[in-house]
Amino acid sequence: MIQFPQDFLWGAATSAYQVEGNNVNSDWWEWEKRIGLKETSGLACRHYELYNRDFALARSLNHNACRLSIEWSRIEPEDGKFSAKEIGHYRDVILSLKELNIEPIVTLHHFTNPIWFANLGGWHNKKSCEYFLRYAEIIVDALCDKVRFWVTINEPMVYVYHSYILGVWPPQEKSFKKAKIVTDNFIISHVKVHRAIHGIYERKRLPSPSVSIAKNIQAFETCRANLRNRFAVYLRNRLYNFEFIKKLISYKSLDFIGVNYYTRSLVDAETWRFKNLLLDVCKDNHSQLKKNSLGWDIYPQGLYNLLLRLKRFGLPVFILENGISTDDDSLRWDFIYEHLKNLALAMEKGVRVLGYLYWSLIDNFEWDKGFSPRFGLIEVDYNTYERSIRESVRKYADICKTGILDDGNTK
Ligand code: FCB
């Protein structure tokens, strides 16, 4: 039997664009239409109207925390013009959580940008940090009396990888040079916003907030353990997993380490060229691991290994995303159970963990993959927008209530 701490935060996460619907001022909205994406976000889950209902369901599942994001393009639909109505909307959203005794964890940037910002060059623009800071200050000022946990940027390296290296997300660039500039702008932005958030709380004499990023970390392992692959694993761990965190810590701008963990990547570099070392993965399907519906390896032990590597930074960790897309509900339960077990093992080895948030509270729009990947604890019927709680998830609800992970009664 494993007992998690009394004050552990339990819940699930969403992001605005993936659940709200009708985010017409966002660069993703414009891009989906322009390239003719097969499934576009449209009404998504209509969470913009139905948030009260979704949060009540989360409460019924014993959640005491919920991560959500603010859609920048709603708050600032035009350069420098802020919408009081939309700021009010998000205040209502936060109040709705507080009334249910659910701790909000608020993300300021989760992949999408206002169209005007994208038209000015997006995160490649030198002024991107200023624009982001201006928006962040306004929203933090409006919500600070109700929010303790802030996440500035969701998965900066995933964004850079998809948008500036692979070129599969807007603005569809393929340039290592641009990728480096965007990465640096994310670092500067985070450091500035971290400082600004603390400044606002100090001025208002509010208790000190906890501010971080949501850092996607991946378990990198060699397919064949030759020298080249071993070096490629070292390089990817450094550049993809740890460098960003190290940089932010050197600026004293992380109050905890926000972690998103999903999968393992089997490294098989074809040549010693930088591109191959950084990007090549094994093409043969000889991995014995189970996979999610998107083909990602399920590898709970990777979470344990990576958490132990994060221990040296001496900061508490918060699991901000961990989840599985599947149509097999029993697999979802196995996934949660095994990851929690590995999380607990890491905690026994001295890793401090603040909480665990499953991705996602409800099924949603999985970016360029559309609506078919089902990540939700709660199923969404996209014809009626009705919600139904998946059976296996009740077991997670038990853990959220008791903090006890037990082989006997939970498996
Ligand atoms: C993460 C993203 C989240 C969702 C999950 C499946 O990388 O942060 O928006 O798409 O993957």
Coordinates of C-alpha atoms and ligand atoms in Angstrom, one line a residue:
M1 CA 0.0 0.0 0.0
I2 CA 1.2 3.5 -0.8
Q3 CA 0.0 6.6 1.0
F4 CA 0.4 9.9 -0.8
P5 CA 0.8 13.1 1.3
Q6 CA -2.3 14.7 2.8
D7 CA -1.9 17.9 0.9
F8 CA -1.2 16.3 -2.4
L9 CA -3.0 17.9 -5.4
W10 CA -5.0 15.5 -7.5
G11 CA -6.9 16.3 -10.7
A12 CA -6.7 16.7 -14.4
A13 CA -5.7 19.3 -17.1
T14 CA -7.1 20.9 -20.2
S15 CA -6.1 23.7 -22.5
A16 CA -8.4 26.5 -23.7
Y17 CA -8.1 25.9 -27.5
Q18 CA -8.6 22.2 -27.2
V19 CA -11.8 22.4 -25.2
E20 CA -13.5 25.8 -25.5
G21 CA -14.6 26.1 -29.1
N22 CA -14.9 29.1 -31.4
N23 CA -11.5 30.6 -30.7
V24 CA -11.8 32.7 -33.9
N25 CA -8.9 35.1 -33.1
S26 CA -6.3 32.4 -32.6
D27 CA -3.6 31.6 -35.2
W28 CA -4.6 27.9 -35.0
W29 CA -8.1 28.8 -36.1
E30 CA -6.8 30.7 -39.1
W31 CA -4.3 28.0 -39.9
E32 CA -6.7 25.1 -39.7
K33 CA -8.9 26.8 -42.3
R34 CA -6.1 27.9 -44.5
I35 CA -4.4 24.5 -44.9
G36 CA -7.7 22.6 -44.9
L37 CA -7.0 20.5 -41.8
K38 CA -9.2 17.4 -42.0
E39 CA -10.8 18.0 -38.6
T40 CA -10.9 21.6 -37.4
S41 CA -11.5 22.6 -33.8
G42 CA -14.9 24.2 -34.4
L43 CA -17.0 24.1 -31.2
A44 CA -14.4 21.7 -29.6
C45 CA -16.2 20.5 -26.4
R46 CA -18.2 23.7 -25.9
H47 CA -16.4 24.0 -22.6
Y48 CA -16.5 27.8 -22.9
E49 CA -20.2 27.6 -22.0
L50 CA -20.2 24.3 -20.2
Y51 CA -17.3 24.8 -17.8
N52 CA -19.5 24.8 -14.7
R53 CA -20.8 21.4 -15.6
D54 CA -17.3 20.0 -16.3
F55 CA -15.9 21.3 -13.0
A56 CA -18.8 19.8 -11.1
L57 CA -17.9 16.4 -12.7
A58 CA -14.3 16.9 -11.7
R59 CA -15.5 17.5 -8.1
S60 CA -17.6 14.4 -8.3
L61 CA -14.4 12.5 -9.1
N62 CA -12.8 14.0 -5.9
H63 CA -10.4 16.3 -7.7
N64 CA -8.9 19.0 -5.6
A65 CA -6.9 20.6 -8.5
C66 CA -7.5 21.5 -12.1
R67 CA -5.2 22.9 -14.7
L68 CA -6.6 25.1 -17.4
S69 CA -5.2 27.7 -19.8
I70 CA -6.2 31.3 -20.8
E71 CA -6.6 31.9 -24.5
W72 CA -4.5 34.9 -25.2
S73 CA -6.4 35.7 -28.4
R74 CA -9.6 36.1 -26.4
I75 CA -8.0 38.5 -23.9
E76 CA -6.2 40.6 -26.6
P77 CA -7.9 40.0 -29.9
E78 CA -6.1 43.1 -31.4
D79 CA -2.7 44.4 -30.7
G80 CA -2.9 46.3 -27.4
K81 CA -6.7 46.0 -27.1
F82 CA -7.8 44.0 -24.1
S83 CA -11.3 42.6 -23.7
A84 CA -12.8 43.3 -20.2
K85 CA -15.6 40.8 -21.1
E86 CA -13.2 37.9 -21.7
I87 CA -11.1 38.8 -18.6
G88 CA -14.4 38.6 -16.7
H89 CA -15.1 35.3 -18.2
Y90 CA -11.9 33.7 -17.0
R91 CA -12.5 35.3 -13.6
D92 CA -15.9 33.5 -13.5
V93 CA -14.1 30.2 -14.6
I94 CA -11.7 30.5 -11.7
L95 CA -14.4 31.4 -9.2
S96 CA -16.4 28.4 -10.3
L97 CA -13.4 26.2 -9.4
K98 CA -12.8 28.0 -6.1
E99 CA -16.5 27.5 -5.1
L100 CA -16.0 23.8 -5.6
N101 CA -12.8 23.8 -3.5
I102 CA -10.7 23.0 -6.5
E103 CA -7.2 24.6 -6.8
P104 CA -6.7 26.3 -10.2
I105 CA -3.4 25.9 -11.9
V106 CA -3.4 28.5 -14.7
T107 CA -1.4 28.4 -17.9
L108 CA -0.8 31.6 -19.8
H109 CA 0.4 30.1 -23.1
H110 CA -0.6 26.7 -24.4
F111 CA 0.5 26.5 -28.1
T112 CA -1.9 29.1 -29.5
N113 CA -1.3 32.8 -30.3
P114 CA -3.5 35.8 -31.3
I115 CA -3.5 36.2 -35.1
W116 CA -2.1 39.7 -34.9
F117 CA 0.9 38.4 -32.9
A118 CA 1.5 35.6 -35.4
N119 CA 1.3 38.1 -38.2
L120 CA 4.1 40.1 -36.6
G121 CA 6.3 37.1 -36.7
G122 CA 5.1 35.3 -33.6
W123 CA 7.7 34.0 -31.2
H124 CA 10.4 34.7 -33.7
N125 CA 9.9 38.4 -33.3
K126 CA 12.3 40.2 -30.9
K127 CA 9.3 42.0 -29.4
S128 CA 7.4 38.7 -28.6
C129 CA 8.7 38.8 -25.0
E130 CA 7.3 42.4 -24.5
Y131 CA 3.9 41.4 -26.0
F132 CA 3.6 38.3 -23.9
L133 CA 4.6 40.2 -20.7
R134 CA 2.0 42.9 -21.4
Y135 CA -0.7 40.3 -21.7
A136 CA 0.5 38.3 -18.7
E137 CA 0.6 41.3 -16.4
I138 CA -3.0 42.1 -17.2
I139 CA -4.4 38.6 -16.6
V140 CA -2.3 38.0 -13.5
D141 CA -3.4 41.3 -12.1
A142 CA -7.1 40.3 -12.7
L143 CA -6.8 36.8 -11.2
C144 CA -4.0 37.0 -8.6
D145 CA -6.3 37.0 -5.5
K146 CA -7.7 33.6 -6.6
V147 CA -4.7 31.8 -8.1
R148 CA -1.6 30.4 -6.4
F149 CA -0.1 28.3 -9.2
W150 CA 0.9 29.8 -12.6
V151 CA 2.4 28.1 -15.6
T152 CA 3.8 30.6 -18.1
I153 CA 4.5 28.5 -21.1
N154 CA 3.3 25.0 -22.0
E155 CA 5.9 22.6 -23.5
P156 CA 8.2 25.2 -25.1
M157 CA 10.4 22.6 -26.8
V158 CA 7.4 20.7 -28.2
Y159 CA 6.1 23.9 -29.7
V160 CA 9.6 24.7 -31.2
Y161 CA 9.9 21.1 -32.5
H162 CA 6.5 21.0 -34.2
S163 CA 6.3 24.6 -35.4
Y164 CA 10.0 25.4 -36.2
I165 CA 11.8 22.1 -36.9
L166 CA 9.3 19.6 -38.2
G167 CA 7.1 22.3 -39.7
V168 CA 3.8 20.5 -39.0
W169 CA 2.2 23.2 -36.8
P170 CA 1.8 26.9 -37.6
P171 CA 3.9 28.8 -38.7
Q172 CA 5.3 25.6 -40.4
E173 CA 9.0 26.6 -40.4
K174 CA 11.8 24.2 -40.8
S175 CA 14.8 26.0 -39.5
F176 CA 17.3 25.2 -36.7
K177 CA 18.3 28.8 -36.7
K178 CA 14.8 30.1 -36.1
A179 CA 14.1 27.3 -33.6
K180 CA 17.1 28.6 -31.5
I181 CA 15.8 32.2 -31.6
V182 CA 12.3 31.1 -30.6
T183 CA 13.7 29.0 -27.7
D184 CA 15.7 32.0 -26.5
N185 CA 12.6 34.2 -26.7
F186 CA 10.7 31.6 -24.6
I187 CA 13.4 31.7 -22.0
I188 CA 13.5 35.5 -21.8
S189 CA 9.7 35.6 -21.7
H190 CA 9.4 33.2 -18.9
V191 CA 12.1 34.9 -16.8
K192 CA 10.3 38.3 -17.3
V193 CA 6.9 37.0 -16.5
H194 CA 8.1 35.0 -13.5
R195 CA 9.5 38.2 -12.1
A196 CA 6.4 40.2 -13.0
I197 CA 4.1 37.8 -11.3
H198 CA 6.1 37.9 -8.1
G199 CA 6.2 41.7 -8.3
I200 CA 2.3 41.8 -8.6
Y201 CA 1.8 39.5 -5.6
E202 CA 4.3 41.5 -3.5
R203 CA 2.7 44.9 -4.3
K204 CA -0.7 43.5 -3.4
R205 CA 0.7 41.8 -0.3
L206 CA -0.5 38.4 -1.4
P207 CA 1.2 35.2 -0.3
S208 CA 4.0 34.3 -2.6
P209 CA 2.8 32.4 -5.8
S210 CA 4.4 29.3 -7.4
V211 CA 5.4 29.9 -11.0
S212 CA 6.9 27.4 -13.5
I213 CA 6.6 26.1 -17.0
A214 CA 5.1 22.8 -18.1
K215 CA 8.2 21.0 -19.4
N216 CA 7.6 17.9 -21.6
I217 CA 10.2 15.3 -20.7
Q218 CA 10.7 12.1 -22.7
A219 CA 12.5 8.9 -21.8
F220 CA 15.2 8.6 -24.5
E221 CA 16.7 5.1 -24.9
T222 CA 19.0 3.6 -27.5
C223 CA 17.5 1.1 -29.9
R224 CA 20.9 -0.4 -30.7
A225 CA 23.4 0.6 -28.0
N226 CA 26.2 1.7 -30.3
L227 CA 28.4 4.7 -29.6
R228 CA 26.4 6.9 -32.0
N229 CA 23.1 6.1 -30.4
R230 CA 24.5 6.5 -26.9
F231 CA 25.7 10.0 -27.9
A232 CA 22.4 10.8 -29.5
V233 CA 20.6 9.9 -26.2
Y234 CA 23.0 12.1 -24.3
L235 CA 22.4 15.0 -26.7
R236 CA 18.6 14.7 -26.6
N237 CA 18.5 14.4 -22.8
R238 CA 20.6 17.6 -22.7
L239 CA 18.9 19.7 -25.4
Y240 CA 15.4 18.4 -25.1
N241 CA 14.9 17.4 -21.5
F242 CA 17.2 19.3 -19.2
E243 CA 18.8 22.4 -20.8
F244 CA 15.7 24.6 -20.6
I245 CA 15.1 23.7 -16.9
K246 CA 18.8 24.4 -16.1
K247 CA 18.7 27.7 -17.8
L248 CA 15.6 28.9 -15.9
I249 CA 17.0 27.7 -12.6
S250 CA 20.2 29.7 -13.3
Y251 CA 18.0 32.8 -13.5
K252 CA 16.2 31.7 -10.3
S253 CA 12.9 31.7 -12.1
L254 CA 11.4 28.3 -11.3
D255 CA 9.5 27.8 -8.1
F256 CA 8.8 24.2 -8.9
I257 CA 9.4 22.0 -11.9
G258 CA 6.2 21.4 -13.9
V259 CA 6.5 18.1 -15.7
N260 CA 4.5 16.7 -18.6
Y261 CA 5.4 13.0 -19.2
Y262 CA 3.9 10.7 -21.8
T263 CA 6.3 8.3 -23.5
R264 CA 9.6 6.9 -24.5
S265 CA 11.5 7.5 -27.7
L266 CA 13.8 4.8 -29.1
V267 CA 16.8 6.5 -30.6
D268 CA 18.4 5.2 -33.8
A269 CA 20.6 7.9 -35.5
E270 CA 21.5 7.1 -39.1
T271 CA 24.6 9.3 -39.3
W272 CA 26.7 11.5 -37.0
R273 CA 25.1 14.6 -38.5
F274 CA 23.4 16.9 -36.0
K275 CA 20.0 16.5 -37.6
N276 CA 20.2 12.7 -37.4
L277 CA 21.5 12.7 -33.9
L278 CA 18.7 14.9 -32.8
L279 CA 15.7 13.5 -34.7
D280 CA 16.1 9.9 -35.9
V281 CA 14.0 7.3 -34.1
C282 CA 13.9 3.5 -34.7
K283 CA 11.7 2.7 -37.6
D284 CA 11.4 -1.1 -37.0
N285 CA 8.4 -1.9 -34.9
H286 CA 10.3 -4.2 -32.5
S287 CA 9.4 -2.5 -29.2
Q288 CA 7.6 -4.8 -26.9
L289 CA 5.8 -2.1 -25.1
K290 CA 2.1 -1.4 -25.3
K291 CA 1.1 1.7 -27.2
N292 CA -1.5 4.4 -27.0
S293 CA -3.9 4.9 -29.9
L294 CA -1.4 7.4 -31.4
G295 CA 1.4 4.8 -31.4
W296 CA 3.3 6.3 -28.4
D297 CA 5.1 3.7 -26.3
I298 CA 3.7 3.3 -22.8
Y299 CA 6.7 3.4 -20.4
P300 CA 5.9 4.2 -16.8
Q301 CA 9.4 3.4 -15.6
G302 CA 10.6 6.3 -17.7
L303 CA 8.8 8.7 -15.3
Y304 CA 10.7 7.2 -12.3
N305 CA 14.0 7.4 -14.1
L306 CA 13.5 11.0 -15.2
L307 CA 12.2 12.2 -11.8
L308 CA 15.4 10.8 -10.1
R309 CA 17.4 12.8 -12.6
L310 CA 15.4 16.0 -11.8
K311 CA 16.2 15.5 -8.1
R312 CA 19.6 17.1 -8.3
F313 CA 17.9 20.5 -9.0
G314 CA 16.4 20.4 -5.5
L315 CA 13.0 21.8 -6.5
P316 CA 9.6 20.2 -5.9
V317 CA 8.1 18.6 -9.0
F318 CA 4.4 18.9 -10.1
I319 CA 3.1 16.4 -12.7
L320 CA 1.1 18.8 -14.9
E321 CA 0.2 16.2 -17.6
N322 CA 0.3 12.5 -17.9
G323 CA -2.2 10.5 -19.9
I324 CA -3.2 8.1 -22.6
S325 CA -5.3 8.2 -25.7
T326 CA -7.2 4.9 -26.0
D327 CA -10.5 3.3 -26.8
D328 CA -9.8 0.6 -24.2
D329 CA -10.8 1.8 -20.8
S330 CA -9.0 -0.9 -18.9
L331 CA -5.7 0.2 -20.5
R332 CA -6.4 3.8 -19.3
W333 CA -6.6 2.5 -15.7
D334 CA -3.4 0.4 -16.1
F335 CA -1.7 3.5 -17.4
I336 CA -2.7 5.7 -14.5
Y337 CA -2.0 3.0 -11.9
E338 CA 1.5 2.2 -13.3
H339 CA 2.5 5.8 -13.5
L340 CA 1.3 6.6 -10.0
K341 CA 3.3 3.6 -8.8
N342 CA 6.4 4.9 -10.4
L343 CA 5.7 8.4 -9.1
A344 CA 5.4 7.0 -5.5
L345 CA 8.7 5.0 -5.9
A346 CA 10.4 8.3 -6.9
M347 CA 8.9 10.0 -3.9
E348 CA 10.2 7.2 -1.7
K349 CA 13.7 8.0 -3.1
G350 CA 13.3 11.6 -2.0
V351 CA 11.8 13.4 -4.9
R352 CA 9.3 16.0 -3.6
V353 CA 6.1 16.0 -5.6
L354 CA 3.3 18.5 -5.2
G355 CA 0.6 16.8 -7.2
Y356 CA -0.5 14.8 -10.2
L357 CA -2.8 16.0 -13.0
Y358 CA -4.1 13.5 -15.6
W359 CA -4.4 14.6 -19.2
S360 CA -7.2 15.2 -19.8
L361 CA -10.3 15.9 -17.8
I362 CA -12.5 15.6 -20.9
D363 CA -11.9 14.2 -24.5
N364 CA -10.8 17.1 -26.7
F365 CA -9.3 18.4 -29.9
E366 CA -5.8 16.9 -30.2
W367 CA -4.3 19.5 -32.5
D368 CA -3.4 18.3 -36.0
K369 CA -4.7 14.8 -35.0
G370 CA -8.3 16.0 -34.6
F371 CA -10.9 14.5 -32.3
S372 CA -10.3 10.8 -32.6
P373 CA -7.6 10.4 -29.9
R374 CA -9.6 9.9 -26.7
F375 CA -7.5 11.1 -23.7
G376 CA -10.4 12.1 -21.4
L377 CA -11.4 10.8 -18.0
I378 CA -14.8 11.9 -19.2
E379 CA -16.1 11.0 -22.6
V380 CA -17.5 13.7 -24.8
D381 CA -20.2 12.9 -27.4
Y382 CA -19.4 15.3 -30.2
N383 CA -22.9 15.2 -31.6
T384 CA -24.8 16.1 -28.4
Y385 CA -21.9 17.4 -26.3
E386 CA -23.0 15.2 -23.5
R387 CA -20.4 14.0 -21.0
S388 CA -20.1 10.6 -19.5
I389 CA -17.7 9.4 -16.9
R390 CA -15.6 6.4 -18.0
E391 CA -15.9 3.4 -15.8
S392 CA -12.2 2.9 -15.0
V393 CA -11.8 6.4 -13.9
R394 CA -13.8 5.8 -10.8
K395 CA -10.7 4.0 -9.5
Y396 CA -8.7 7.1 -10.0
A397 CA -11.4 9.0 -8.1
D398 CA -10.9 6.6 -5.2
I399 CA -7.2 7.5 -5.1
C400 CA -8.0 11.2 -5.3
K401 CA -10.2 10.8 -2.3
T402 CA -8.0 8.6 0.0
G403 CA -4.5 9.2 -1.4
I404 CA -4.0 5.5 -1.2
L405 CA -2.7 3.4 -4.0
D406 CA -3.3 -0.2 -3.2
D407 CA -2.7 -3.4 -5.3
G408 CA -5.6 -5.2 -3.7
N409 CA -8.5 -2.9 -4.1
T410 CA -7.5 -0.7 -7.0
K411 CA -6.3 -3.2 -9.6
Ligands
FCB1 C1 0.8 17.5 -24.7 C2 0.1 18.8 -24.9 C3 -1.4 18.7 -24.7 C4 -2.0 17.5 -25.4 C5 -1.2 16.3 -24.9 C6 -1.7 15.0 -25.5 O1 2.0 17.6 -25.4 O2 0.5 19.8 -23.9 O3 -2.0 19.9 -25.2 O4 -2.0 17.6 -26.7 O5 0.2 16.4 -25.3

